PDB file of C-alpha atoms in Angstrom:
ATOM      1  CA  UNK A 209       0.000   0.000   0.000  1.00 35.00           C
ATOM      2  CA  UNK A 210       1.095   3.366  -1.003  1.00 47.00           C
ATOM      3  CA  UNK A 211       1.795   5.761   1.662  1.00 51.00           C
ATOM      4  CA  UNK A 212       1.548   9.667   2.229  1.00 71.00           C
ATOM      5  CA  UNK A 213       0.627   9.970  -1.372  1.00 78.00           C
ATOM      6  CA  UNK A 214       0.234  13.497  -2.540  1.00 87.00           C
ATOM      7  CA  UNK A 215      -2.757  13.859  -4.791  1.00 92.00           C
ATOM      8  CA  UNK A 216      -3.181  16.932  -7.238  1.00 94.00           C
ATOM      9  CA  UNK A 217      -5.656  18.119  -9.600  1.00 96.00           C
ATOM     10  CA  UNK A 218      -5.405  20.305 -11.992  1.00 97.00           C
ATOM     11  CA  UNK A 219      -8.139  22.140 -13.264  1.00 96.00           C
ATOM     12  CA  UNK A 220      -7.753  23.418 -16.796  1.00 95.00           C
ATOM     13  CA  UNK A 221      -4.610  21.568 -18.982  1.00 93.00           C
ATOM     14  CA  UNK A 222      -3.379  24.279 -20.910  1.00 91.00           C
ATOM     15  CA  UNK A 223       0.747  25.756 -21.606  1.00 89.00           C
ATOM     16  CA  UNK A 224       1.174  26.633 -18.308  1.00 90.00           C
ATOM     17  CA  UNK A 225      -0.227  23.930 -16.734  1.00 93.00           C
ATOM     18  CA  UNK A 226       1.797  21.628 -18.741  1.00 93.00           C
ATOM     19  CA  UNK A 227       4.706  23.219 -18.077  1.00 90.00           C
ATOM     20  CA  UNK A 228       3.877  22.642 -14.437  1.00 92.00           C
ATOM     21  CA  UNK A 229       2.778  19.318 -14.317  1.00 92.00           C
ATOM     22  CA  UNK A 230       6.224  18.547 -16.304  1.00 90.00           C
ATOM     23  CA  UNK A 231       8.317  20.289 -13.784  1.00 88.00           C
ATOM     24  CA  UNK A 232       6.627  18.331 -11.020  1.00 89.00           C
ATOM     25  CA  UNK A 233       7.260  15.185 -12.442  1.00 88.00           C
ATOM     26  CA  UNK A 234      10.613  16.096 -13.377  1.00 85.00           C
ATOM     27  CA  UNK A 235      11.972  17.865 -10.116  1.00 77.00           C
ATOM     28  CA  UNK A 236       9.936  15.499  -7.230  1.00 66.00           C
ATOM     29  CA  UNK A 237      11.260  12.093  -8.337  1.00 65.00           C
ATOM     30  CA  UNK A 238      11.636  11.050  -4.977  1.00 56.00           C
ATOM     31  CA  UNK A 239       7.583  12.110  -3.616  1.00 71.00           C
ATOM     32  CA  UNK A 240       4.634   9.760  -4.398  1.00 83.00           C
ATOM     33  CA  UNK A 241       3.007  11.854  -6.225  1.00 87.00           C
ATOM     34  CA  UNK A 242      -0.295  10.894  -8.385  1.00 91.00           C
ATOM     35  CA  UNK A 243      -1.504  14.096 -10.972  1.00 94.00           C
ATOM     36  CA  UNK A 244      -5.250  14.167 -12.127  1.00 94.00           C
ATOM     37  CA  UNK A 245      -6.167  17.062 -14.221  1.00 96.00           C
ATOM     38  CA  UNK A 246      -9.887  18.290 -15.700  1.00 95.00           C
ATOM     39  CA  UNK A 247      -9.221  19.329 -19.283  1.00 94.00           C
ATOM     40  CA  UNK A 248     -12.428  19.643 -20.878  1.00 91.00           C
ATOM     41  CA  UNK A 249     -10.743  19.979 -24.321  1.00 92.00           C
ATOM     42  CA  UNK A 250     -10.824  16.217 -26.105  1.00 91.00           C
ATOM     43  CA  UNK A 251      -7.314  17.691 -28.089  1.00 92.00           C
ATOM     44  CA  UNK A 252      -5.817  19.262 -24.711  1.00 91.00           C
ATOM     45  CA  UNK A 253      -6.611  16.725 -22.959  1.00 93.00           C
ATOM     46  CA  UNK A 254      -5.259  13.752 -25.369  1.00 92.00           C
ATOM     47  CA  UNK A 255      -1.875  15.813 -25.702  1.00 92.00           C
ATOM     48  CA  UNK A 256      -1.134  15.489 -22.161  1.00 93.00           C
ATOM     49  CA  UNK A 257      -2.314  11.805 -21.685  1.00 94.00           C
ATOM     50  CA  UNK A 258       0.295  11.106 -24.638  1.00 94.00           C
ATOM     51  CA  UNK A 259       2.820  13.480 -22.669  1.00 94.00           C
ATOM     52  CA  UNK A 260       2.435  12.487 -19.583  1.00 94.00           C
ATOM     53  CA  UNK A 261       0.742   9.345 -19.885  1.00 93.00           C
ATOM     54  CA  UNK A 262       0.751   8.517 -15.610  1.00 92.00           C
ATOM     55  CA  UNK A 263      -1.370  11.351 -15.025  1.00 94.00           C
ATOM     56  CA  UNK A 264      -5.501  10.540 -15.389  1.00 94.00           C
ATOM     57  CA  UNK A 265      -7.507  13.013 -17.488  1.00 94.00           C
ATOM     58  CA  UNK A 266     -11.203  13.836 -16.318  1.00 93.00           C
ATOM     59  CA  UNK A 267     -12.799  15.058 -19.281  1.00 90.00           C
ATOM     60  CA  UNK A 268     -16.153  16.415 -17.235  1.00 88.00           C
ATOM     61  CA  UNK A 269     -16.348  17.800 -13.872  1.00 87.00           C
ATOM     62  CA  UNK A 270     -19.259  15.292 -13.236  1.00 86.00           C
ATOM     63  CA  UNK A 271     -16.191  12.811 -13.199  1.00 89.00           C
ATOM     64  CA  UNK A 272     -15.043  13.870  -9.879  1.00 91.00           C
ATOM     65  CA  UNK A 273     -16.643  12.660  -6.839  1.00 85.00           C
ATOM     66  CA  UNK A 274     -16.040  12.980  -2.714  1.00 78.00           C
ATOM     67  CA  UNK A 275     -13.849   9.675  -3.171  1.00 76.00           C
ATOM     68  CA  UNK A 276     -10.846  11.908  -4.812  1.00 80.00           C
ATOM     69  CA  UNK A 277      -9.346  13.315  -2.152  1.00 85.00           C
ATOM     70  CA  UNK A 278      -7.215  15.677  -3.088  1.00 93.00           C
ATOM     71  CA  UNK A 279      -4.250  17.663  -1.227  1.00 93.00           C
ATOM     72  CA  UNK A 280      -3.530  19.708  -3.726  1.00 96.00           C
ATOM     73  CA  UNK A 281      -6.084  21.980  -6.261  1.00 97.00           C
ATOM     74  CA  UNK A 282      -4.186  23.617  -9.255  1.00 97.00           C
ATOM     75  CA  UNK A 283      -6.559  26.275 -10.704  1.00 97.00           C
ATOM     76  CA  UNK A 284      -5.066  26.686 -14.468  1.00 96.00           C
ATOM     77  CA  UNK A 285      -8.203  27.948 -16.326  1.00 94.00           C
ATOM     78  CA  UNK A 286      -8.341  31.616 -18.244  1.00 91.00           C
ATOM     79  CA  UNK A 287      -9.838  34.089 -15.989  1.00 89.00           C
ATOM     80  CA  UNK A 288     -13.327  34.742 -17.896  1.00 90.00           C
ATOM     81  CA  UNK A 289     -13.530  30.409 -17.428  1.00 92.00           C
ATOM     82  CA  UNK A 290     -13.095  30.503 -14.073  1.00 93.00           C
ATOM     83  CA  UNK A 291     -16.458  30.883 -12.714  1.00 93.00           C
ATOM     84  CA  UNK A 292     -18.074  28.418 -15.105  1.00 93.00           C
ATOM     85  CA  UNK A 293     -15.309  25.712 -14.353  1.00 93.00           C
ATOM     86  CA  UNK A 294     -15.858  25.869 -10.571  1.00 94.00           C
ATOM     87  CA  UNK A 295     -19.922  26.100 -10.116  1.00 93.00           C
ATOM     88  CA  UNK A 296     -20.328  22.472 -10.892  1.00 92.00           C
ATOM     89  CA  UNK A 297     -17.978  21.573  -8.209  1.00 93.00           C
ATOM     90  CA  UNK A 298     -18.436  24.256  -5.744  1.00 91.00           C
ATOM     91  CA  UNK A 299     -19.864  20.958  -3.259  1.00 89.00           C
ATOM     92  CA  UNK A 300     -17.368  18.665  -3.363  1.00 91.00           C
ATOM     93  CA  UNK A 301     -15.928  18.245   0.302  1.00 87.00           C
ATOM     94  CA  UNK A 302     -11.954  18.535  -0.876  1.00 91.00           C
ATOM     95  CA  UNK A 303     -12.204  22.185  -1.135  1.00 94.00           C
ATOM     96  CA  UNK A 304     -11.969  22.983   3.033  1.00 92.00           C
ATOM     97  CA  UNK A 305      -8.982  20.696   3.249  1.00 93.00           C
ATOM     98  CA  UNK A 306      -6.847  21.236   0.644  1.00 95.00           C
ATOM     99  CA  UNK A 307      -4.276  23.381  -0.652  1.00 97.00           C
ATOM    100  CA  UNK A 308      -5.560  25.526  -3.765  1.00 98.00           C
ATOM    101  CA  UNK A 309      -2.621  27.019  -5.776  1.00 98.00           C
ATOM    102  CA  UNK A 310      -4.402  29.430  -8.603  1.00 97.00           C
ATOM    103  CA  UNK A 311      -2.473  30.609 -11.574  1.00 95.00           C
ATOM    104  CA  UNK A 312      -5.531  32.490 -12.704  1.00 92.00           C
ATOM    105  CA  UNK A 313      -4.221  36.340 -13.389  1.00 87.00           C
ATOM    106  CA  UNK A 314      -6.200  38.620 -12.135  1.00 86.00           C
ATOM    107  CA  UNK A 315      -8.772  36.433 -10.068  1.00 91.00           C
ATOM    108  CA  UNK A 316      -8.336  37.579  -5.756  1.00 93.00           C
ATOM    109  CA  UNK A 317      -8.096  35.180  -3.164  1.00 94.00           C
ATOM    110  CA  UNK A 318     -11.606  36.727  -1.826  1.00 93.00           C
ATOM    111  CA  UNK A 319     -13.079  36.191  -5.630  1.00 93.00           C
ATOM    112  CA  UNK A 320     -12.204  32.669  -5.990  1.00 95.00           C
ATOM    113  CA  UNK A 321     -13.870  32.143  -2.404  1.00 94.00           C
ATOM    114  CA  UNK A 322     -16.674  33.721  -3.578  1.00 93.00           C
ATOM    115  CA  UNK A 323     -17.082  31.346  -6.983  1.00 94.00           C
ATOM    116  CA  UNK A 324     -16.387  28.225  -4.665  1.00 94.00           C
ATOM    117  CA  UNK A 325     -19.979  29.866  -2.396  1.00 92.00           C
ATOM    118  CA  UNK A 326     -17.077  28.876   0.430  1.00 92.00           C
ATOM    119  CA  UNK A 327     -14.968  31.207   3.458  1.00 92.00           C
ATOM    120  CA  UNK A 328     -11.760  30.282   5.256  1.00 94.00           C
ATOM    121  CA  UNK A 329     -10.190  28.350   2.246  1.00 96.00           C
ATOM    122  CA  UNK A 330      -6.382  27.789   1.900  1.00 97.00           C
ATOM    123  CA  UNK A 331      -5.502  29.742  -1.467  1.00 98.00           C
ATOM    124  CA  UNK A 332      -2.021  30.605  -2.619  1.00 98.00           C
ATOM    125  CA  UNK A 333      -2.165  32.769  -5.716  1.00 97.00           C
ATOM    126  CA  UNK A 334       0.584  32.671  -8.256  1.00 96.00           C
ATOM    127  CA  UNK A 335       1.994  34.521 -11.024  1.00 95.00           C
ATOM    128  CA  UNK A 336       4.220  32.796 -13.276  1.00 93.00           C
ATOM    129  CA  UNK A 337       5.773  33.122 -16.715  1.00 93.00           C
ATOM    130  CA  UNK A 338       6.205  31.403 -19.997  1.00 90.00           C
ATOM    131  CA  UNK A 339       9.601  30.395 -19.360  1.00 93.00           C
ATOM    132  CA  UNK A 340       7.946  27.541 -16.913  1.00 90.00           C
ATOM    133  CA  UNK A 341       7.979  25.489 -20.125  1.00 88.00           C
ATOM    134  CA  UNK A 342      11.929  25.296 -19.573  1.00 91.00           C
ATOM    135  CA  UNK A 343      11.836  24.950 -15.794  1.00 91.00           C
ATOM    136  CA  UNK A 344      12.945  29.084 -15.967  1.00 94.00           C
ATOM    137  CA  UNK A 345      10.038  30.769 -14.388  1.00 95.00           C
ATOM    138  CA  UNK A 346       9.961  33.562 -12.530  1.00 96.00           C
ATOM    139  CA  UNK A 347       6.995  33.309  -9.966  1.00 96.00           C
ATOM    140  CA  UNK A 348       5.730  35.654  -7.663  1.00 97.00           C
ATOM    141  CA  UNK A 349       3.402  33.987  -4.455  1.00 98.00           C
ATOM    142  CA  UNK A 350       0.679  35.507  -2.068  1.00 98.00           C
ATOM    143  CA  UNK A 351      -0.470  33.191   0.679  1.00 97.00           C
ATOM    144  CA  UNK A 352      -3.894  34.272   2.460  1.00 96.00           C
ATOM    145  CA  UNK A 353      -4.126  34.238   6.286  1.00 96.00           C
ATOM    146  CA  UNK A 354      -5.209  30.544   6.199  1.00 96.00           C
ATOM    147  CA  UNK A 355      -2.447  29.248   4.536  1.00 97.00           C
ATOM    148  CA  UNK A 356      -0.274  28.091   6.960  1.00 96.00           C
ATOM    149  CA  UNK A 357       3.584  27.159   7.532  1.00 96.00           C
ATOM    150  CA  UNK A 358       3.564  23.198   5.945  1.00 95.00           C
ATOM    151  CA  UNK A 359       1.369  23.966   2.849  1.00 95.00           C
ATOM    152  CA  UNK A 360       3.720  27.188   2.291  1.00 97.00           C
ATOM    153  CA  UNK A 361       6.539  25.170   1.962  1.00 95.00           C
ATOM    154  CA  UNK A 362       4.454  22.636  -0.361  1.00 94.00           C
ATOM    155  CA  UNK A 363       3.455  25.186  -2.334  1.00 96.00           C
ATOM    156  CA  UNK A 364       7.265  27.001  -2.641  1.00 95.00           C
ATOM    157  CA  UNK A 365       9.069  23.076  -3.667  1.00 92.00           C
ATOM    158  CA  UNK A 366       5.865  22.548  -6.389  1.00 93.00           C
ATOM    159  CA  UNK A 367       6.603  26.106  -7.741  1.00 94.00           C
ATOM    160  CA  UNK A 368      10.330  25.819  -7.099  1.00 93.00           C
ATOM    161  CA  UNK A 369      10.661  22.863  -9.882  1.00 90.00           C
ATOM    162  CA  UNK A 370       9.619  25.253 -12.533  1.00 91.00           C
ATOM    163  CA  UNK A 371      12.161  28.104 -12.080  1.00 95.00           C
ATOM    164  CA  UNK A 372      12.721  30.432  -9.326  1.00 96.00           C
ATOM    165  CA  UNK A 373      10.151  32.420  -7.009  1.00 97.00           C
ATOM    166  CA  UNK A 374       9.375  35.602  -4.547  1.00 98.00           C
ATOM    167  CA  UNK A 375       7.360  35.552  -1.815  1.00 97.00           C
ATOM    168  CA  UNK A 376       5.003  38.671  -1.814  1.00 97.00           C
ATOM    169  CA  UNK A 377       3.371  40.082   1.497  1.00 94.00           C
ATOM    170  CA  UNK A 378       0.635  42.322   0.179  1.00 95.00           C
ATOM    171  CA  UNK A 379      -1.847  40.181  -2.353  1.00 95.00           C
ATOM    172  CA  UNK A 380      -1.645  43.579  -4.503  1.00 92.00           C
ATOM    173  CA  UNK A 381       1.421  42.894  -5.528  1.00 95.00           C
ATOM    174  CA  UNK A 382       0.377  40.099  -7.502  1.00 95.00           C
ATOM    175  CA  UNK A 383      -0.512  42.527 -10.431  1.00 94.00           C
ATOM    176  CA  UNK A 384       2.944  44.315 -10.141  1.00 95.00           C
ATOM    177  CA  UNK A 385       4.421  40.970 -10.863  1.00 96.00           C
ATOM    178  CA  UNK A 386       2.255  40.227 -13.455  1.00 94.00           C
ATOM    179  CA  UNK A 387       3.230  43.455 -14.868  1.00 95.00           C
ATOM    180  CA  UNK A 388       6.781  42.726 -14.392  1.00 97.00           C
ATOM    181  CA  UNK A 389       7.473  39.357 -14.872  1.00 96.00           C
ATOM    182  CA  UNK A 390       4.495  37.675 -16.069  1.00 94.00           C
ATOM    183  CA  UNK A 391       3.873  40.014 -18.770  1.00 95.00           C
ATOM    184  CA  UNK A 392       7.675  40.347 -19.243  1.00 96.00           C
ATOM    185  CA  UNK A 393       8.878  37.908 -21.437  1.00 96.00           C
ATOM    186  CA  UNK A 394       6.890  39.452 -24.195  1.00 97.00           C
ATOM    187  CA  UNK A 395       8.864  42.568 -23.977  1.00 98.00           C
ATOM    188  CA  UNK A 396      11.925  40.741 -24.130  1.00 98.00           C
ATOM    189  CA  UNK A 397      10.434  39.233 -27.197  1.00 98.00           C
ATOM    190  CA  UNK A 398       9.496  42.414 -28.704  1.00 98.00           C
ATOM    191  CA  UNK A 399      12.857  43.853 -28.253  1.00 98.00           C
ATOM    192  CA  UNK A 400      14.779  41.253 -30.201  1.00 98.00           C
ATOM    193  CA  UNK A 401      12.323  41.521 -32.819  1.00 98.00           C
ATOM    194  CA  UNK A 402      13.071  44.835 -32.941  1.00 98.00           C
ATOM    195  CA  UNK A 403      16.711  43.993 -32.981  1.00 98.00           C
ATOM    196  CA  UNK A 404      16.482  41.537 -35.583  1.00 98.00           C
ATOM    197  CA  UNK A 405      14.685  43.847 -37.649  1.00 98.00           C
ATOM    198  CA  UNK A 406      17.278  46.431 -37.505  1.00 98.00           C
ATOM    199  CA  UNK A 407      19.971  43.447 -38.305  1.00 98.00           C
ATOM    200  CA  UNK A 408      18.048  42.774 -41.481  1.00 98.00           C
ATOM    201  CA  UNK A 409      18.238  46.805 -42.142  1.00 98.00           C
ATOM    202  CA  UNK A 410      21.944  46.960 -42.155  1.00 98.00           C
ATOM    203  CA  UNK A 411      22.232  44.116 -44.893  1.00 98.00           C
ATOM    204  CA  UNK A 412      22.023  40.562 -42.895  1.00 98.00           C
ATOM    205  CA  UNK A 413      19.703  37.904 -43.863  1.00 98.00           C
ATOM    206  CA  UNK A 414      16.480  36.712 -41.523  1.00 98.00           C
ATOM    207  CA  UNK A 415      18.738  33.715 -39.749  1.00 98.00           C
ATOM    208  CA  UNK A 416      22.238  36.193 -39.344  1.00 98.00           C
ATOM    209  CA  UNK A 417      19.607  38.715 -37.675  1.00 98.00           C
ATOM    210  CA  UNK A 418      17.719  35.901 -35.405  1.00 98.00           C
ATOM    211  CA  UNK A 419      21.164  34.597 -34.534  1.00 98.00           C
ATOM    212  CA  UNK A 420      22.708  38.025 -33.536  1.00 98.00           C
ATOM    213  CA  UNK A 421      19.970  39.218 -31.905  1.00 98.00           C
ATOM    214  CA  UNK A 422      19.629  35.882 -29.900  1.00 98.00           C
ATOM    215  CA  UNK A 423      22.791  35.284 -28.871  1.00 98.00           C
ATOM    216  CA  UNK A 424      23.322  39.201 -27.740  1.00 98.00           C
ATOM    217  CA  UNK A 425      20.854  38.768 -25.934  1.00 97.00           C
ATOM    218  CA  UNK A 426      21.349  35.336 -23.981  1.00 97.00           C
ATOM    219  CA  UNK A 427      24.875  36.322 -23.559  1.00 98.00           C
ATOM    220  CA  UNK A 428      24.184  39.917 -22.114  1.00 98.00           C
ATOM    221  CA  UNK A 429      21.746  37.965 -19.363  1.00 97.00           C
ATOM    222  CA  UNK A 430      24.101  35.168 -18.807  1.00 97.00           C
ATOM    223  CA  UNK A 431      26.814  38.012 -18.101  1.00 97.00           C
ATOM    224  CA  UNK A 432      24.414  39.744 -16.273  1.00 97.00           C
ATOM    225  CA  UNK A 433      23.289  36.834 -14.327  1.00 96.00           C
ATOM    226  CA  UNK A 434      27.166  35.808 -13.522  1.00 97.00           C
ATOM    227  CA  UNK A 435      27.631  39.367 -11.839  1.00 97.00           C
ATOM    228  CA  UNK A 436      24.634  39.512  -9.906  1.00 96.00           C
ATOM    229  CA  UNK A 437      24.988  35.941  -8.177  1.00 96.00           C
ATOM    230  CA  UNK A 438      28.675  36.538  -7.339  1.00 96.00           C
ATOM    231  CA  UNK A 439      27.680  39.940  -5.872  1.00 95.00           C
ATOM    232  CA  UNK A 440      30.180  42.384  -8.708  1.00 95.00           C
ATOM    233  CA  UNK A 441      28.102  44.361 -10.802  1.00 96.00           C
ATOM    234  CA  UNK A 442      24.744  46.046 -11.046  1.00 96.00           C
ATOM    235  CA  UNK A 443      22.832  46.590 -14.418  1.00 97.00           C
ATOM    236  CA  UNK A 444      23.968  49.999 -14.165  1.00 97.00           C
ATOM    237  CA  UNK A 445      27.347  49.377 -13.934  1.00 97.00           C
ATOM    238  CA  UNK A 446      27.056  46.428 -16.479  1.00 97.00           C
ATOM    239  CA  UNK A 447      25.563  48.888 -19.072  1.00 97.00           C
ATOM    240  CA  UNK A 448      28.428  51.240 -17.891  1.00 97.00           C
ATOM    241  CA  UNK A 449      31.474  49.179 -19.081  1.00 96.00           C
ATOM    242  CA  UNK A 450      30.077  48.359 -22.406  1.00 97.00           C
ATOM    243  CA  UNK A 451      29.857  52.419 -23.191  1.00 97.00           C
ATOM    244  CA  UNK A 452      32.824  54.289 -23.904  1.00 95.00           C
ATOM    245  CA  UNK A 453      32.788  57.906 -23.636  1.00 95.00           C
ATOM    246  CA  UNK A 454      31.932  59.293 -27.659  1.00 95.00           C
ATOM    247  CA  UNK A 455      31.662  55.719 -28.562  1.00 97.00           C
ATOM    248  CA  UNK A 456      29.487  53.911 -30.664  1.00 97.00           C
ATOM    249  CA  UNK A 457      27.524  52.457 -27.818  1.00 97.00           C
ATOM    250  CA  UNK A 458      26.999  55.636 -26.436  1.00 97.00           C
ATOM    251  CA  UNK A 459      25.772  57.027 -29.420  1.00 97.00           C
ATOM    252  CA  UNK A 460      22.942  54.286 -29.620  1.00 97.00           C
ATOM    253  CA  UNK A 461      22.166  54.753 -26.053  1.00 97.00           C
ATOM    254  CA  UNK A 462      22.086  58.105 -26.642  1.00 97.00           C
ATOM    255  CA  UNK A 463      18.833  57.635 -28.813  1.00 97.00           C
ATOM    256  CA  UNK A 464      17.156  55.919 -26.468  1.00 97.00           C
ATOM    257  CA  UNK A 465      17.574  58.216 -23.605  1.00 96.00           C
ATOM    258  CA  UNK A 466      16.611  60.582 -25.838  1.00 96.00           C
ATOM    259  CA  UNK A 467      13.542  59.080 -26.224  1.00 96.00           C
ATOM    260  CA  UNK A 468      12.446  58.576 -23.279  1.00 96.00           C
ATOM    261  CA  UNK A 469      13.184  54.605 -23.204  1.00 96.00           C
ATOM    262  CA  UNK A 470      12.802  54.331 -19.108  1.00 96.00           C
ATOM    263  CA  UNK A 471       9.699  56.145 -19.283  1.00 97.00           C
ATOM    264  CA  UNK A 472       8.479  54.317 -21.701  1.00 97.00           C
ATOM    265  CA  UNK A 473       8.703  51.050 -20.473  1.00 97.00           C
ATOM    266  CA  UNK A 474       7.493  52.082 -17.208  1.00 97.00           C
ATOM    267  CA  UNK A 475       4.004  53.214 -18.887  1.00 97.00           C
ATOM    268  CA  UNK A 476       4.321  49.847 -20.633  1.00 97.00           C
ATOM    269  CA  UNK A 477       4.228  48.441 -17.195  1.00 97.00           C
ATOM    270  CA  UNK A 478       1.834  50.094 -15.276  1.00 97.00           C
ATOM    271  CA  UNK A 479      -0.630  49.681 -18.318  1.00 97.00           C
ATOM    272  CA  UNK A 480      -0.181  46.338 -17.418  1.00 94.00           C
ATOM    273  CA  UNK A 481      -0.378  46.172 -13.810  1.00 94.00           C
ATOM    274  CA  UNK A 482      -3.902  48.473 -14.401  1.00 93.00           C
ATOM    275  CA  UNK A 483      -5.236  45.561 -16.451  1.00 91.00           C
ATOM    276  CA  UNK A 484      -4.057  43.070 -14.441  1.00 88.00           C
ATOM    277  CA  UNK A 485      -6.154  44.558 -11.831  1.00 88.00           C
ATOM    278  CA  UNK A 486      -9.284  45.608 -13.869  1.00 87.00           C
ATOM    279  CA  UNK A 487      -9.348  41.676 -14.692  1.00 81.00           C
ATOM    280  CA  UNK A 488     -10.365  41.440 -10.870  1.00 75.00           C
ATOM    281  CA  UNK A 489     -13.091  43.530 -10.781  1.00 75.00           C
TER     282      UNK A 489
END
């Protein structure tokens, strides 16, 4: 007989909860862990029984009874599904006991209490990023008052195996980091686009400009990254050695300064955290 088995559902099966589920799997080898997830999707849900073929799919919430006691509830839906994929199991008897970890932006502890017709529930909310897929997500974590010590730590390893994480204090936050670093990635994205594009400008083909842009990029974080861990230099001071005084890296930084780049992507981010929060509402 199995013993201290950890069960968790999922609810919803799509990128990021795939990514998830993988680094789980991956990254707690050693735990007895069984994975369930409700993915009403007949193509979601067939994609992660052939990707994960331990886990059991539940293709209707009418699948899941009182007998699945579960310790942990993932809740992985889009926020406009969330209501709709919790009424028809707003009485199951697992909801008071467990641990509910929701990756749904915008959606408050208090509003997920109030779809589940339920007070006094155990919710960690979470905000992670697209670079979960390759166990390098950054992940910021509210727990509410009832969350205590044990499922804190439960929730930080699960969270842990997909990249690294921040423990927040004020469940407000939670649309700053959205803002930041769950929105994030896409203005990385859009800035070696950008890059590319000028590559192809000044004569280089589509794959010289990906490659260049790419590789300036991953090297400049990996640089970055080395120098922040072994406590040398800032971003500042980074960005400092690479410009020589009347140089051509001054002259290109020049531009942007010019043009208000800070500023700009401040707005970016603020219009971001402001959306993040009108999605609560």
């Amino acid at each position: 007989m199995q013993q201290n088995q950890q069960n968790i559902l999922f609810i919803g099966g799509g990128n990021m909860a795939t990514a998830l589920i993988g680094g789980i799997l991956a990254n707690q080898k050693q735990q007895n862990i069984k994975i369930s997830v409700l993915e009403i999707s007949q193509i979601a849900a067939k994609s992660l029984q052939k990707k994960f073929p331990e886990i059991t799919i539940f293709s209707f919430a009418d699948e899941i009874s009182n007998a699945n006691n579960f310790d942990t509830i993932f809740l992985a839906v889009k926020p406009q599904n969330l209501a709709d994929a919790l009424q028809p199991l707003q009485k199951l008897n697992f909801w008071q006991t467990a641990l509910i970890i929701s990756i749904v932006a915008g959606m408050t502890t208090q509003k997920i209490q109030t779809f589940l017709n339920a007070t006094n529930l155990k919710i960690v909310r979470v905000m992670p990023n697209t670079p979960a897929l390759i166990n390098q997500a950054m992940s910021g974590l509210f727990a509410n008052a009832n969350v205590d010590a044990t499922n804190k730590n439960l929730a930080q390893n699960l969270l842990s195996s997909v990249g690294k994480i921040l423990w927040l204090n004020d469940e407000n936050q939670i649309d700053a980091i959205t803002a930041i670093s769950g929105s994030g990635p896409a203005y990385v994205f859009l800035f070696l686009e950008a890059l590319q594009k000028a590559a192809q400008n000044m004569g280089f083909d589509n794959k010289q400009a990906e490659l260049l842009a790419l590789q300036t990029m991953l090297g400049a974080a990996l640089l970055a990254k080395n120098n922040i861990d072994s406590g040398k230099d800032n971003f500042a001071q980074l960005r400092q050695k690479v410009t020589s005084k009347g140089g051509t890296t001054a002259a290109a930084l020049d531009v942007f300064f010019k043009n208000n780049f800070e500023n700009l992507v401040e707005k970016a981010c603020q219009a971001a955290q402001q959306r993040s929060v009108e999605l609560g509402k």
